[in-house]
Coordinates of N, CA, C and O in Angstrom, one line a residue:
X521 N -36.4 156.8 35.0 CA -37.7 156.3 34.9 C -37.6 155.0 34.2 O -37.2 154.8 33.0
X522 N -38.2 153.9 35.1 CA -38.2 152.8 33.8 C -39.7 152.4 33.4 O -40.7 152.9 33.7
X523 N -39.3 151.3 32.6 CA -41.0 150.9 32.2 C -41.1 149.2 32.8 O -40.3 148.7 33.5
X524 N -42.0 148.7 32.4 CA -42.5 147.3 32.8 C -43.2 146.7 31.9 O -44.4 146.8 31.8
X525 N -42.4 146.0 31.1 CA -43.1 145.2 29.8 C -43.8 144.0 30.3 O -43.2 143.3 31.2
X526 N -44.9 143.7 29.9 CA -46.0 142.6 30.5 C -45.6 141.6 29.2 O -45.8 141.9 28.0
X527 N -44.8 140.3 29.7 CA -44.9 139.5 28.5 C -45.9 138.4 28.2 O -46.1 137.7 27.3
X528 N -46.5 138.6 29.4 CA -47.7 137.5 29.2 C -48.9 138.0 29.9 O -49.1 138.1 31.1
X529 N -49.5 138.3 28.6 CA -50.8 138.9 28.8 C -52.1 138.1 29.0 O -52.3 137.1 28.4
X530 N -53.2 138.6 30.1 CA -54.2 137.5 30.5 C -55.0 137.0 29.3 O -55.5 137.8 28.4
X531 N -55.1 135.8 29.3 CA -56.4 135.6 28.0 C -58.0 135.7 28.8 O -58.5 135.6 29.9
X532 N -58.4 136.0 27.6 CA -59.8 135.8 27.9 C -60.7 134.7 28.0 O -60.4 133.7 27.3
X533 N -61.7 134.6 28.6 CA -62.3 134.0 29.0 C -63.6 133.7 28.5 O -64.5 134.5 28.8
X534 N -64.0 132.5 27.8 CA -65.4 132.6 26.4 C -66.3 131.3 27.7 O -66.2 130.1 27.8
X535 N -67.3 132.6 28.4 CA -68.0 131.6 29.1 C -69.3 130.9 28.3 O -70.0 131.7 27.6
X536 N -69.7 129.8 28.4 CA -71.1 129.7 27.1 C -72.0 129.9 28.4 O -72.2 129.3 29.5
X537 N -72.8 131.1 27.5 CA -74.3 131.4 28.9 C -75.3 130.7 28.6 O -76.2 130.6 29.4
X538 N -75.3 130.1 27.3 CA -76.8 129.2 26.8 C -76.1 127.5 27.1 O -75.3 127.0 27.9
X539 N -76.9 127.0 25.7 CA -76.6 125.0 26.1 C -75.4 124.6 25.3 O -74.8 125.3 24.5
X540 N -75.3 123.9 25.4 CA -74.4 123.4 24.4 C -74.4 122.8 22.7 O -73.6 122.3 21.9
X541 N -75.8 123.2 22.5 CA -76.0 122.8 21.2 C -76.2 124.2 20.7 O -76.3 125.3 21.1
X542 N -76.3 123.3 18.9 CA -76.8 124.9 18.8 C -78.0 125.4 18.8 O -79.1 124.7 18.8
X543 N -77.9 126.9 18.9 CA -79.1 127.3 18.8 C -80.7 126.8 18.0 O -81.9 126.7 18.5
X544 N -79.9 126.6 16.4 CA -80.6 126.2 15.4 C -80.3 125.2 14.7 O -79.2 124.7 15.0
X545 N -80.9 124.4 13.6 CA -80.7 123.6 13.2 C -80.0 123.8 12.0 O -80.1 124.9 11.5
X546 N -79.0 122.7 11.2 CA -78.4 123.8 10.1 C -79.5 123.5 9.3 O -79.5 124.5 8.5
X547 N -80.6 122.8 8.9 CA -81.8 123.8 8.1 C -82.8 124.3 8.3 O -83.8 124.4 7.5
X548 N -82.6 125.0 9.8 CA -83.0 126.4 10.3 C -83.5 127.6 9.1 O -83.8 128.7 9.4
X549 N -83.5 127.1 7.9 CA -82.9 128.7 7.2 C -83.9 129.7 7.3 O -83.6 130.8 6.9
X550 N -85.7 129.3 8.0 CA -86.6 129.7 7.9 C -87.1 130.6 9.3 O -88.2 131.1 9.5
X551 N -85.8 130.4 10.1 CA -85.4 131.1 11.4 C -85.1 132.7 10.6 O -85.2 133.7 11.2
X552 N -84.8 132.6 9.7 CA -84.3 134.2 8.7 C -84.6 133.9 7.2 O -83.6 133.5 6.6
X553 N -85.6 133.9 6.6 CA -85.2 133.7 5.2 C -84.8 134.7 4.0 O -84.6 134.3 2.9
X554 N -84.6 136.4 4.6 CA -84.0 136.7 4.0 C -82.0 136.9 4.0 O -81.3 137.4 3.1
X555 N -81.7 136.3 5.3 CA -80.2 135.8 5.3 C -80.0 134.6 4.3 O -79.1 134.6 3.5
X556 N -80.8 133.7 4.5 CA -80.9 132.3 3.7 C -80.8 132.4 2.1 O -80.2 131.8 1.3
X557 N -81.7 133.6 2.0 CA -81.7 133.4 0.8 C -80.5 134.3 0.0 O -80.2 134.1 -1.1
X558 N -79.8 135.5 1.0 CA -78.1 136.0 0.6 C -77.1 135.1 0.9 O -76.0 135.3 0.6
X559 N -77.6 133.8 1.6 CA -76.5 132.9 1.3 C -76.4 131.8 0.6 O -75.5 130.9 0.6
X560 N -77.9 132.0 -0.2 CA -77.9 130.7 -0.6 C -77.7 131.2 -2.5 O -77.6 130.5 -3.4
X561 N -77.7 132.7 -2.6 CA -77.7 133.0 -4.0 C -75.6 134.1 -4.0 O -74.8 134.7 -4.6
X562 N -75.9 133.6 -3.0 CA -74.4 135.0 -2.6 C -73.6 134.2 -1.7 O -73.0 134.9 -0.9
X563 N -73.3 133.2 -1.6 CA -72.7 132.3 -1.0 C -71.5 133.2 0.2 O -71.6 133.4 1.4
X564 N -70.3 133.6 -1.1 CA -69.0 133.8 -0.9 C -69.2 135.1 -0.2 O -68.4 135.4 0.6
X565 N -70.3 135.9 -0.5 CA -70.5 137.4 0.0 C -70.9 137.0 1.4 O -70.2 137.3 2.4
X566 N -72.1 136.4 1.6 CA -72.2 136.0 3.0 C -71.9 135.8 3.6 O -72.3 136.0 4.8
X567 N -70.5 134.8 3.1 CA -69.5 133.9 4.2 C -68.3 134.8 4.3 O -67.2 134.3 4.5
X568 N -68.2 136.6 4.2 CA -67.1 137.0 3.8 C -67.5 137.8 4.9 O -66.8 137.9 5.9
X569 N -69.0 138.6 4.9 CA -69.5 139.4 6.5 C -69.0 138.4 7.4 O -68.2 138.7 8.2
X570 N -69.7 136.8 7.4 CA -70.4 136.9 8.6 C -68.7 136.5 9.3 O -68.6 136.8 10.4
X571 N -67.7 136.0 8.7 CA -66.5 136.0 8.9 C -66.0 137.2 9.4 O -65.3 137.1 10.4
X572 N -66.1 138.8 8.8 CA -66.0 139.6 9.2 C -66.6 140.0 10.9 O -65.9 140.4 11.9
X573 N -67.7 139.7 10.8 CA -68.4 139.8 12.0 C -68.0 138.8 13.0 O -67.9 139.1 14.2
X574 N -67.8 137.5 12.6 CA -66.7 137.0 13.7 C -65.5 137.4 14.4 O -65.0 136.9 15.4
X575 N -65.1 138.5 13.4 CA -63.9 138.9 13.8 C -62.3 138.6 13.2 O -61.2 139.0 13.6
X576 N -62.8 137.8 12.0 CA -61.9 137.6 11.4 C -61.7 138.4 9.8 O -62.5 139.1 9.3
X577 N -60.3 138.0 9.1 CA -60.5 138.6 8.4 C -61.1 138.8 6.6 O -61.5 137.9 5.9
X578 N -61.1 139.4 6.5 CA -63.0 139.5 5.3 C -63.1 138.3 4.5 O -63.9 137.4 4.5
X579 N -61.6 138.4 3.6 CA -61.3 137.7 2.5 C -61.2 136.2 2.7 O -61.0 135.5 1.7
X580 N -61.3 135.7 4.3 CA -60.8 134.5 4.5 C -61.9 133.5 3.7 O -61.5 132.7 2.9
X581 N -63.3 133.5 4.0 CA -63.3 132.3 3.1 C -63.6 132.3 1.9 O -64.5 131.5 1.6
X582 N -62.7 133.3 0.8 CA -62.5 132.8 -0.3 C -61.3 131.7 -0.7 O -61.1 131.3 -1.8
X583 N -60.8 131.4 0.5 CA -59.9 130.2 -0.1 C -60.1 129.1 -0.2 O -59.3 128.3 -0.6
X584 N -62.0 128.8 0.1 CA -62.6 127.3 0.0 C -62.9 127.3 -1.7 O -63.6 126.5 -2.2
X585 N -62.4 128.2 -2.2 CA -62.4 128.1 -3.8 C -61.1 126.7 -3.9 O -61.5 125.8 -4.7
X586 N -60.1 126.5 -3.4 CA -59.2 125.9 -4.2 C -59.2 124.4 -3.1 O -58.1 123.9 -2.9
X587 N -60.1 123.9 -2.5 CA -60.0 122.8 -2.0 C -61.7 122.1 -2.4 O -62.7 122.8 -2.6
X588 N -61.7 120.4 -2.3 CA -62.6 119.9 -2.0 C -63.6 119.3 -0.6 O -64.6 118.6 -0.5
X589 N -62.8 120.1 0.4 CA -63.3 120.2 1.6 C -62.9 121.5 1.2 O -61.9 121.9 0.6
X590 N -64.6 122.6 2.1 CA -63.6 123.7 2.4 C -63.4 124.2 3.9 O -64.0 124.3 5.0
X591 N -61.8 124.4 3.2 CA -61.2 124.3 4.6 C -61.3 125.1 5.8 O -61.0 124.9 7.0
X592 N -61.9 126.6 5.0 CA -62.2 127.7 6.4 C -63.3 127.9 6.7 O -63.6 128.6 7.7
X593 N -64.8 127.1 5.7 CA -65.8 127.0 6.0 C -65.8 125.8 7.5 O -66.1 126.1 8.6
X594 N -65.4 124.9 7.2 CA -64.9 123.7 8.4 C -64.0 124.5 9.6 O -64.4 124.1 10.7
X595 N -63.2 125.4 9.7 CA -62.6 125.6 10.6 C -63.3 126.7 11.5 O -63.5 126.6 12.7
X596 N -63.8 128.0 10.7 CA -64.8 128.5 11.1 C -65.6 127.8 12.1 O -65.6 127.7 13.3
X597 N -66.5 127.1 11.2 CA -67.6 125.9 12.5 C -66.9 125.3 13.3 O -67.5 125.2 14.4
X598 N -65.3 124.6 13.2 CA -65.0 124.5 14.4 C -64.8 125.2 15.4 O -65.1 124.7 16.5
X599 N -64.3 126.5 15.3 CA -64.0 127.5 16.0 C -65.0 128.0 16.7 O -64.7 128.7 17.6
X600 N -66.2 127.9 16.3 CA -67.4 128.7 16.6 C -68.1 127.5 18.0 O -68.6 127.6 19.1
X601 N -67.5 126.2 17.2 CA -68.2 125.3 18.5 C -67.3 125.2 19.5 O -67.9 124.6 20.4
X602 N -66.1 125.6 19.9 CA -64.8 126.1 20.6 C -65.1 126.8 21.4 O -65.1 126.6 22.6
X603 N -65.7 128.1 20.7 CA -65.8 129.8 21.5 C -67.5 129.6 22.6 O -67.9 130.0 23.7
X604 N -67.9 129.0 21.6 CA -69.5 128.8 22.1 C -69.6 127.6 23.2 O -70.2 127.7 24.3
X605 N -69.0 126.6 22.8 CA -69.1 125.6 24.1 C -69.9 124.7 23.7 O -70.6 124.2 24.6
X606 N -70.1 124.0 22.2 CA -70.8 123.7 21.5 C -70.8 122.1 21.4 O -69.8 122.0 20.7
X607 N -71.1 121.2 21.5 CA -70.9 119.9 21.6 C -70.9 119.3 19.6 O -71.4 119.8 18.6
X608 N -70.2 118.4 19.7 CA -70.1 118.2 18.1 C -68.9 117.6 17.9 O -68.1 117.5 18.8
X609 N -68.5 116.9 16.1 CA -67.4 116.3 15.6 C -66.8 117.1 14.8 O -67.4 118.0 14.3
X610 N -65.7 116.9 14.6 CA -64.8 117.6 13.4 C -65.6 116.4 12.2 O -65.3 116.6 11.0
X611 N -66.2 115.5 12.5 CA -66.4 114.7 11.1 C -68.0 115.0 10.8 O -68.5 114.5 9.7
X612 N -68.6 115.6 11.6 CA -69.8 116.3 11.4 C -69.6 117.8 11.0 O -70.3 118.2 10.1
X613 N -68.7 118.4 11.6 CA -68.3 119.8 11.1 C -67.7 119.7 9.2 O -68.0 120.5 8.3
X614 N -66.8 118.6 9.1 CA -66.6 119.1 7.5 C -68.0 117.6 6.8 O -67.7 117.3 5.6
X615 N -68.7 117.2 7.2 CA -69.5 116.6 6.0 C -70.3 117.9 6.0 O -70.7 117.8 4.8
X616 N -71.0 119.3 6.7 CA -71.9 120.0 7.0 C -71.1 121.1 6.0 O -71.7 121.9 5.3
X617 N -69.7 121.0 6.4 CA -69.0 122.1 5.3 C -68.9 121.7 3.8 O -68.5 122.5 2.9
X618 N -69.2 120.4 3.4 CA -69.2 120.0 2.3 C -70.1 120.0 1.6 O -70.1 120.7 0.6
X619 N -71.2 119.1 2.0 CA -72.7 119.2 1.4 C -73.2 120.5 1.7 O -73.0 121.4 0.9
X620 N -73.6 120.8 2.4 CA -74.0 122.0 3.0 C -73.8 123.6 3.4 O -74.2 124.3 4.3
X621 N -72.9 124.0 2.3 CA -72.0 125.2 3.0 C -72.4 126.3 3.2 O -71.9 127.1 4.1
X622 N -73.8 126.6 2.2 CA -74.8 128.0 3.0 C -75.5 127.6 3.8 O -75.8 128.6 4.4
X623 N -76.1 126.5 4.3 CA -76.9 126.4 5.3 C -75.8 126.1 6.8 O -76.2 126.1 8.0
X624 N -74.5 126.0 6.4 CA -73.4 126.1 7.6 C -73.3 127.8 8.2 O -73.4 128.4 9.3
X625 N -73.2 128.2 6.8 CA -73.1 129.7 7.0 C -74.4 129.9 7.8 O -74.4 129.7 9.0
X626 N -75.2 130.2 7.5 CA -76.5 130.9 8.1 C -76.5 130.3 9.1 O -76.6 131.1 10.0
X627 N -76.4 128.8 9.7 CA -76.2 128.4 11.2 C -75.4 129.2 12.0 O -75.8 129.4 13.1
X628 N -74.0 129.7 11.6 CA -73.3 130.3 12.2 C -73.9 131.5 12.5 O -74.0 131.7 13.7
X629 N -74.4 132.6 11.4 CA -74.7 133.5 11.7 C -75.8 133.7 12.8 O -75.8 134.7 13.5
X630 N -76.6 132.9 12.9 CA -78.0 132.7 13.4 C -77.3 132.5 15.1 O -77.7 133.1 16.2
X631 N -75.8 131.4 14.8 CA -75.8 131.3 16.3 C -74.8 132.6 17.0 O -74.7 132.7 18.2
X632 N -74.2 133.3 16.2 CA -73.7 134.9 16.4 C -74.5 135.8 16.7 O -74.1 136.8 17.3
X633 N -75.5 135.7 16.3 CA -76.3 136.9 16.5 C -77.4 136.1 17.9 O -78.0 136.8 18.6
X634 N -77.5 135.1 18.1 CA -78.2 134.2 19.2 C -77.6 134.5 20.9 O -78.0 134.7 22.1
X635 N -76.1 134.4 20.0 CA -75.1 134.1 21.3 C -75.1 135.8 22.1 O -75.4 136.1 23.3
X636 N -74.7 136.7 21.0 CA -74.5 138.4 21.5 C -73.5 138.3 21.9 O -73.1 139.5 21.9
X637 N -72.5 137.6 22.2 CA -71.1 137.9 22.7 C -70.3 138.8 21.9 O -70.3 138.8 20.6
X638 N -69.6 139.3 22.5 CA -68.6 140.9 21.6 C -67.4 140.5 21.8 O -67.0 140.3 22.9
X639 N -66.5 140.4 20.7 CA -65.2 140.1 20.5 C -64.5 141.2 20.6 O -64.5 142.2 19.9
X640 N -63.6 140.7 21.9 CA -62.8 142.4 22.2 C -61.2 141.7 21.9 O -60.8 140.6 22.1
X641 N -60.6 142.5 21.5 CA -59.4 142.6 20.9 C -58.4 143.3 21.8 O -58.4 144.5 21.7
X642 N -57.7 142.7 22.5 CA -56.6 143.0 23.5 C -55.5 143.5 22.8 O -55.3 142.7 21.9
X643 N -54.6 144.5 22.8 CA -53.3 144.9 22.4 C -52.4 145.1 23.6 O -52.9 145.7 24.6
X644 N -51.1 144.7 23.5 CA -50.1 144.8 24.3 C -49.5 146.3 24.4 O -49.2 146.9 23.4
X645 N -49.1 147.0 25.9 CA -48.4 148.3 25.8 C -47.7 148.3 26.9 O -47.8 147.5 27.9
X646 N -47.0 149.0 26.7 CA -45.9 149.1 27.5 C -46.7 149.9 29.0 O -47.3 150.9 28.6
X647 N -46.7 149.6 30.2 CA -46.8 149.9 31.4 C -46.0 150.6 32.4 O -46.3 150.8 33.5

């Protein structure tokens, strides 16, 4: 009996069904004001779900503790304008992570919960 190891597995495919902007503005916060206001008194807690709920993992953006840009608040938003199909700068993405870092968060979330798309997690097995 043998087996058939698949070494290159298909990727997925992140179609954008809406526009290319975002949904909201980042001071939308009045689109939810009780999200706005757990991110705007709970910063690190908010940005720790909605990271979770991205799909990533929990603890990640507490490491914008040790920089003056933060750097997974910024990467995050890039990634999100990536997955979504989102028109935008990396030099608009970190002045919005700088000045702005709860009303980044709550943009994000607003455009996660806007978008509905389900992050499915592929694992590799032997066939």
């Amino acid at each position: 009996m043998s087996s058939k190891l698949v070494i290159r597995q298909p990727q997925p495919v992140m179609d954008s069904r809406d526009s290319e902007e975002w949904g909201s503005g980042i001071c939308d916060c009045c689109d939810d004001v009780p999200e706005c206001c757990f991110a705007f008194w709970c910063c690190p807690c908010f940005a720790c779900i909605t990271t979770k709920a991205y799909g990533q993992c929990l603890c990640l953006p507490l490491l914008d503790i040790f920089g003056a840009i933060p750097p997974i608040t910024m990467s995050m938003r890039v990634s999100m304008r990536q997955r979504y199909g989102i028109k935008g700068t990396m030099c608009r993405d970190c002045v919005y992570a700088t000045c702005c870092t709860s009303c980044t968060w709550c943009q994000m979330s607003r455009e996660m919960k806007r978008r509905k798309i389900p992050i499915v997690l592929v694992s590799a097995k032997n066939t």
